[in-house]
Coordinates of C-alpha atoms and ligand atoms in Angstrom, one line a residue:
M1026 CA 93.8 79.7 75.6
K1027 CA 95.1 83.1 76.6
K1028 CA 97.2 85.2 74.3
Q1029 CA 101.0 85.0 74.6
E1030 CA 101.7 88.5 75.9
I1031 CA 102.1 89.2 79.6
V1032 CA 100.4 92.0 81.4
L1033 CA 102.3 93.4 84.4
T1034 CA 101.1 96.2 86.5
G1035 CA 100.7 97.3 90.1
D1036 CA 100.1 99.9 92.8
R1037 CA 102.0 101.4 95.7
P1038 CA 100.1 100.5 98.8
T1039 CA 100.0 104.0 100.4
G1040 CA 96.2 104.2 100.8
P1041 CA 93.1 102.4 99.8
L1042 CA 92.1 102.7 96.2
H1043 CA 89.6 105.3 94.9
I1044 CA 87.2 105.7 92.0
G1045 CA 90.0 107.3 90.0
H1046 CA 91.8 103.9 90.2
Y1047 CA 88.6 102.2 89.3
V1048 CA 88.1 103.8 85.9
G1049 CA 91.8 104.3 85.4
S1050 CA 93.1 100.8 86.0
L1051 CA 90.9 98.4 87.9
L1052 CA 88.2 98.0 85.3
N1053 CA 90.9 97.4 82.7
R1054 CA 92.5 94.7 84.8
V1055 CA 89.2 92.9 85.1
S1056 CA 88.9 92.6 81.4
L1057 CA 92.6 92.0 80.7
Q1058 CA 92.6 88.9 83.0
D1059 CA 90.4 87.0 80.5
I1060 CA 92.6 87.8 77.5
Y1061 CA 96.2 87.6 78.9
K1062 CA 98.3 86.2 81.6
Q1063 CA 98.2 89.0 84.1
Y1064 CA 100.4 89.9 87.1
V1065 CA 99.3 92.5 89.5
M1066 CA 101.9 93.6 92.0
I1067 CA 101.4 95.3 95.4
A1068 CA 104.5 97.5 95.3
D1069 CA 105.4 97.7 98.9
V1070 CA 109.1 98.2 98.3
Q1071 CA 108.3 101.1 95.9
A1072 CA 105.9 102.6 98.5
L1073 CA 108.8 102.6 101.0
T1074 CA 110.9 104.8 98.6
D1075 CA 108.9 107.8 99.7
N1076 CA 107.5 106.4 103.0
S1077 CA 110.7 105.1 104.6
A1078 CA 109.6 106.3 108.1
N1079 CA 106.1 104.8 107.7
P1080 CA 106.4 101.0 107.4
A1081 CA 103.1 100.5 109.4
K1082 CA 101.2 102.6 106.8
V1083 CA 102.6 100.5 104.0
R1084 CA 101.9 97.3 105.8
E1085 CA 98.2 98.2 106.5
N1086 CA 97.6 99.3 102.9
V1087 CA 98.9 96.1 101.4
M1088 CA 95.7 94.5 102.8
E1089 CA 93.5 97.5 101.9
V1090 CA 94.7 97.4 98.3
A1091 CA 94.3 93.6 98.1
L1092 CA 90.7 94.0 99.4
D1093 CA 90.0 96.6 96.7
Y1094 CA 91.4 94.3 94.0
L1095 CA 89.1 91.4 94.9
A1096 CA 86.1 93.6 95.6
V1097 CA 86.1 95.0 92.0
G1098 CA 86.5 91.5 90.5
I1099 CA 90.2 90.9 90.0
D1100 CA 90.1 87.2 90.3
P1101 CA 93.1 85.4 91.9
A1102 CA 92.2 82.4 89.8
K1103 CA 92.9 84.4 86.7
T1104 CA 95.4 87.1 87.8
T1105 CA 98.5 86.5 89.9
I1106 CA 98.4 89.0 92.7
F1107 CA 101.6 89.2 94.7
I1108 CA 103.7 91.2 97.1
Q1109 CA 106.8 92.9 95.6
S1110 CA 109.0 92.6 98.7
M1111 CA 108.6 88.8 98.6
I1112 CA 110.3 88.6 95.2
P1113 CA 114.0 88.9 96.0
E1114 CA 114.9 88.6 92.3
I1115 CA 113.4 92.1 91.8
A1116 CA 116.0 93.6 94.2
E1117 CA 118.7 91.5 92.7
I1118 CA 118.1 92.4 89.1
T1119 CA 117.8 96.1 90.1
M1120 CA 121.5 96.0 91.2
F1121 CA 122.5 94.8 87.7
Y1122 CA 120.4 97.4 85.9
L1123 CA 121.9 100.3 88.0
N1124 CA 125.2 99.7 86.1
L1125 CA 123.4 100.4 82.8
V1126 CA 121.8 103.7 83.9
T1127 CA 123.5 107.1 84.6
V1128 CA 122.6 109.3 87.5
N1129 CA 122.0 112.2 85.1
R1130 CA 119.5 110.1 83.1
L1131 CA 117.6 109.5 86.4
L1132 CA 117.7 113.1 87.3
R1133 CA 116.2 114.0 83.9
N1134 CA 113.3 111.5 84.1
P1135 CA 110.2 113.7 84.0
T1136 CA 108.1 111.4 86.2
V1137 CA 110.8 111.5 88.9
K1138 CA 111.4 115.2 88.5
T1139 CA 107.7 116.0 89.0
E1140 CA 107.3 113.7 91.9
I1141 CA 110.4 115.1 93.6
Q1142 CA 108.7 118.6 93.4
Q1143 CA 105.3 117.3 94.5
K1144 CA 106.8 115.5 97.5
G1145 CA 108.9 118.5 98.4
F1146 CA 112.2 116.5 98.7
G1147 CA 114.3 119.6 97.8
E1148 CA 117.9 118.7 98.1
S1149 CA 117.2 115.6 100.2
V1150 CA 116.0 113.1 97.5
P1151 CA 116.4 109.5 98.8
A1152 CA 118.7 107.6 96.5
G1153 CA 116.1 104.8 96.5
F1154 CA 113.4 107.2 95.3
L1155 CA 115.6 108.6 92.6
M1156 CA 116.2 105.2 91.1
Y1157 CA 112.7 103.8 91.4
P1158 CA 112.3 103.7 87.6
V1159 CA 115.2 101.2 87.6
S1160 CA 113.4 99.1 90.2
Q1161 CA 110.2 99.4 88.2
A1162 CA 112.2 98.1 85.1
A1163 CA 113.1 95.2 87.3
D1164 CA 109.4 94.6 88.2
I1165 CA 108.4 94.5 84.6
T1166 CA 111.3 92.5 83.1
I1167 CA 111.6 89.8 85.7
F1168 CA 108.1 88.7 84.6
K1169 CA 108.9 89.5 80.9
G1170 CA 105.9 91.9 80.9
T1171 CA 105.1 93.3 77.5
I1172 CA 101.8 95.1 78.2
I1173 CA 102.1 97.6 81.0
P1174 CA 98.9 99.4 82.0
V1175 CA 99.9 102.6 83.7
G1176 CA 98.7 106.2 84.0
E1177 CA 99.9 108.8 81.6
D1178 CA 102.3 110.2 84.2
Q1179 CA 104.2 106.9 84.2
L1180 CA 105.1 107.0 80.5
P1181 CA 108.7 108.2 81.0
V1182 CA 109.2 105.3 83.4
I1183 CA 108.2 102.8 80.7
E1184 CA 110.4 104.6 78.3
Q1185 CA 113.4 104.3 80.6
T1186 CA 112.5 100.6 81.1
N1187 CA 112.9 100.1 77.4
E1188 CA 116.2 101.9 77.4
I1189 CA 117.4 99.5 80.1
I1190 CA 116.0 96.5 78.2
R1191 CA 117.8 97.5 75.0
S1192 CA 121.0 98.2 76.9
F1193 CA 120.9 94.9 78.6
N1194 CA 120.2 92.9 75.5
R1195 CA 122.9 94.8 73.6
T1196 CA 125.6 94.8 76.3
Y1197 CA 125.2 91.1 77.2
Q1198 CA 124.3 90.0 73.6
T1199 CA 121.1 88.3 74.5
D1200 CA 117.4 88.5 73.7
V1201 CA 116.2 87.6 77.2
F1202 CA 113.9 90.6 77.4
P1203 CA 111.1 91.7 75.0
E1204 CA 110.3 95.4 74.9
A1205 CA 107.4 96.8 77.1
K1206 CA 104.4 98.7 75.8
A1207 CA 102.5 101.1 78.0
L1208 CA 98.7 100.8 77.9
I1209 CA 97.1 104.1 78.8
P1210 CA 93.5 104.0 79.9
K1211 CA 90.9 106.4 78.5
V1212 CA 90.4 108.2 81.8
S1213 CA 93.9 108.2 83.2
R1214 CA 93.6 111.1 85.7
L1215 CA 90.3 111.6 87.2
V1216 CA 90.1 115.0 88.8
G1217 CA 89.6 115.2 92.6
L1218 CA 86.5 116.5 94.4
D1219 CA 88.0 120.0 94.6
G1220 CA 88.4 120.2 90.8
Q1221 CA 92.1 121.3 91.4
A1222 CA 94.2 118.2 90.9
K1223 CA 94.2 114.5 90.3
M1224 CA 92.2 112.5 92.8
S1225 CA 94.5 111.3 95.6
K1226 CA 94.4 110.3 99.2
S1227 CA 97.1 112.8 100.3
L1228 CA 95.1 115.7 98.9
N1229 CA 91.9 114.6 100.7
N1230 CA 89.9 114.9 97.5
A1231 CA 89.0 111.3 96.8
I1232 CA 86.1 108.9 96.9
F1233 CA 87.3 105.5 98.1
L1234 CA 85.8 102.2 96.9
G1235 CA 85.1 101.3 100.5
D1236 CA 83.4 104.5 101.5
D1237 CA 80.0 103.9 103.2
E1238 CA 76.9 105.6 101.9
D1239 CA 77.0 108.6 104.4
T1240 CA 80.6 109.3 103.6
L1241 CA 79.9 109.1 99.9
K1242 CA 77.0 111.5 100.2
K1243 CA 79.1 114.0 102.2
R1244 CA 81.9 113.8 99.7
I1245 CA 79.6 114.4 96.8
M1246 CA 77.9 117.3 98.6
S1247 CA 81.3 119.0 99.1
M1248 CA 82.2 118.8 95.4
Y1249 CA 83.3 121.7 93.3
T1250 CA 80.7 122.8 90.7
D1251 CA 80.4 126.2 89.2
P1252 CA 81.2 129.0 91.7
G1253 CA 79.1 131.4 89.5
H1254 CA 76.0 129.3 89.8
L1255 CA 74.4 131.0 92.8
H1256 CA 70.7 130.6 92.2
V1257 CA 68.9 127.6 90.8
S1258 CA 67.6 129.7 88.0
D1259 CA 71.1 130.9 86.9
P1260 CA 72.7 129.3 83.9
G1261 CA 75.6 127.1 85.0
K1262 CA 78.9 126.0 83.6
V1263 CA 79.5 122.4 82.6
E1264 CA 83.1 122.8 81.7
G1265 CA 85.3 122.1 84.7
N1266 CA 82.3 121.2 86.8
V1267 CA 83.3 118.1 88.7
V1268 CA 79.8 116.7 88.9
F1269 CA 79.7 116.5 85.1
V1270 CA 83.2 115.2 84.9
Y1271 CA 82.2 112.2 87.1
L1272 CA 78.9 111.7 85.3
D1273 CA 80.8 111.5 82.0
A1274 CA 83.2 109.0 83.6
F1275 CA 80.6 106.8 85.4
D1276 CA 77.1 107.2 84.1
T1277 CA 76.3 104.8 81.3
D1278 CA 73.1 106.7 80.5
T1279 CA 74.7 109.2 78.2
A1280 CA 71.4 110.6 76.9
K1281 CA 70.4 111.5 80.5
V1282 CA 73.8 113.2 81.1
A1283 CA 73.4 115.2 77.8
E1284 CA 69.9 116.3 79.0
L1285 CA 71.2 117.3 82.4
K1286 CA 74.0 119.3 80.9
A1287 CA 71.6 121.2 78.6
H1288 CA 69.3 121.9 81.5
Y1289 CA 72.1 123.1 83.7
Q1290 CA 73.5 125.4 81.1
K1291 CA 70.0 126.9 80.4
G1292 CA 69.4 127.5 84.1
G1293 CA 66.8 125.9 86.5
L1294 CA 68.8 122.9 87.6
G1295 CA 70.2 123.2 91.1
D1296 CA 73.4 121.8 92.4
V1297 CA 71.8 119.8 95.1
V1298 CA 69.4 118.0 92.7
L1299 CA 72.3 117.3 90.4
K1300 CA 74.5 116.0 93.2
K1301 CA 71.7 113.7 94.4
Y1302 CA 71.6 112.2 90.9
L1303 CA 75.3 111.7 90.9
F1304 CA 75.0 110.0 94.3
E1305 CA 72.5 107.6 92.9
V1306 CA 74.8 106.7 90.0
L1307 CA 77.9 106.3 92.2
N1308 CA 76.1 104.5 95.0
A1309 CA 74.6 102.0 92.5
M1310 CA 78.1 101.3 91.2
L1311 CA 79.8 101.2 94.6
T1312 CA 77.3 99.2 96.6
P1313 CA 78.2 95.7 95.3
I1314 CA 81.9 96.6 95.6
R1315 CA 81.4 97.8 99.2
I1316 CA 79.4 94.7 100.2
R1317 CA 82.0 92.4 98.7
R1318 CA 84.8 94.3 100.3
M1319 CA 83.2 94.0 103.7
Q1320 CA 82.7 90.3 103.3
L1321 CA 86.3 89.8 102.3
A1322 CA 87.6 91.9 105.2
Q1323 CA 86.0 89.4 107.6
D1324 CA 88.7 86.9 106.9
R1325 CA 92.0 88.7 106.6
G1326 CA 93.8 85.3 107.2
E1327 CA 92.3 84.0 104.0
M1328 CA 93.2 87.2 102.1
M1329 CA 96.8 86.8 103.3
R1330 CA 96.8 83.2 102.1
M1331 CA 95.6 84.3 98.7
L1332 CA 98.5 86.8 98.5
L1333 CA 101.1 84.3 99.6
A1334 CA 99.8 81.8 97.0
G1335 CA 100.0 84.4 94.3
T1336 CA 103.5 85.4 95.4
E1337 CA 104.6 81.8 95.3
K1338 CA 103.3 81.5 91.7
A1339 CA 105.0 84.8 90.8
R1340 CA 108.3 83.5 92.2
E1341 CA 108.3 80.5 89.8
A1342 CA 108.4 82.9 86.9
S1343 CA 110.9 85.3 88.5
S1344 CA 113.4 82.6 89.5
Q1345 CA 113.2 81.2 86.0
T1346 CA 114.0 84.6 84.4
M1347 CA 116.8 85.1 87.0
Q1348 CA 118.6 82.0 85.7
E1349 CA 118.6 83.5 82.2
V1350 CA 119.8 86.8 83.5
K1351 CA 122.7 85.2 85.5
K1352 CA 123.7 83.2 82.4
A1353 CA 123.8 86.4 80.3
L1354 CA 125.9 88.1 83.0
M1355 CA 128.2 85.1 83.4
L1356 CA 127.1 84.7 87.0
N1357 CA 125.8 81.2 86.6
Y1358 CA 128.4 79.6 88.7
Ligands
LIG1878 N1 104.8 103.2 89.8 C1 103.5 102.7 89.7 C2 102.5 103.8 90.2 O1 102.9 104.7 91.0 C3 103.3 101.5 90.4 C4 104.1 100.4 89.9 C5 105.2 99.8 90.5 C6 104.0 99.7 88.6 N2 105.8 98.9 89.8 C7 105.1 98.8 88.6 C8 103.2 99.9 87.5 C9 105.3 98.0 87.4 C10 103.4 99.1 86.4 C11 104.5 98.2 86.4 O2 101.4 103.8 89.8

């Protein structure tokens, strides 16, 4: 028997998933699915909040993300994988929550503030984007999710979800919703190949789960190391060196990594040799994922059927919660 608590999480389908997602969330989901009832949502509606002019991009990436999920071992028999836009109750409940949230509170949400800057919205913030934490509260609560695995940057969104939950329960004198707890992974922001920022598709500094061997090699060879390490014999810096960041994150042979670090710091270990070693480690990890992904991609019809079956299952839960919500709001005509 699985434990009572419900895990709810998801991704915006704006690109295929990368190795930052792998250590940051995908591996966790593979273990959580054996312990809890788990829902994983492909958040196409949320993706449109900052991609309103690119529906084709969102549509394509729903499938890419689904392929990534199954390729890493998220199992549709254990995890309910579903498409956000096909759960109308999420949009419906969002309308009710909007009455419990002030515009000022949304403008002060640190996640939203940072993302508005990053995306360069300036004075033209789409209202749908501004209120995405409300719609995310809807995602979480419609499934009564209590364990919410998210990156550190999403903590303020979970905090706001709990404010909405408390406000709803208080205002309508009900206990429909349990509070949500964020679950932050150990490596929650893997640095990109450039060593500058978090790994992301838009910054072109990512290694994707579906990358072929040549692409993987090229990406690793382009990686930021220590700009002061000009000759093999020079002592090199480990701190901030992306190769070592990735070895720490992905190589299970910690003794070997410690040895390489000492050698690099002393001098005599070249970047190319080091990068070739990282290639071996990452390629060993990614090869089975890549093969499985390619096999799955052969039958996109079957993949879509899997998503629709997951969505149907998710809807049983969401329509059940909606009945309770309507009762609390006296809308159960
Ligand atoms: N906002 C999340 C992200 O950008 C994705 C997401 C949408 C999500 N709805 C969610 C995560 C609900 C957890 C729970 O990564």
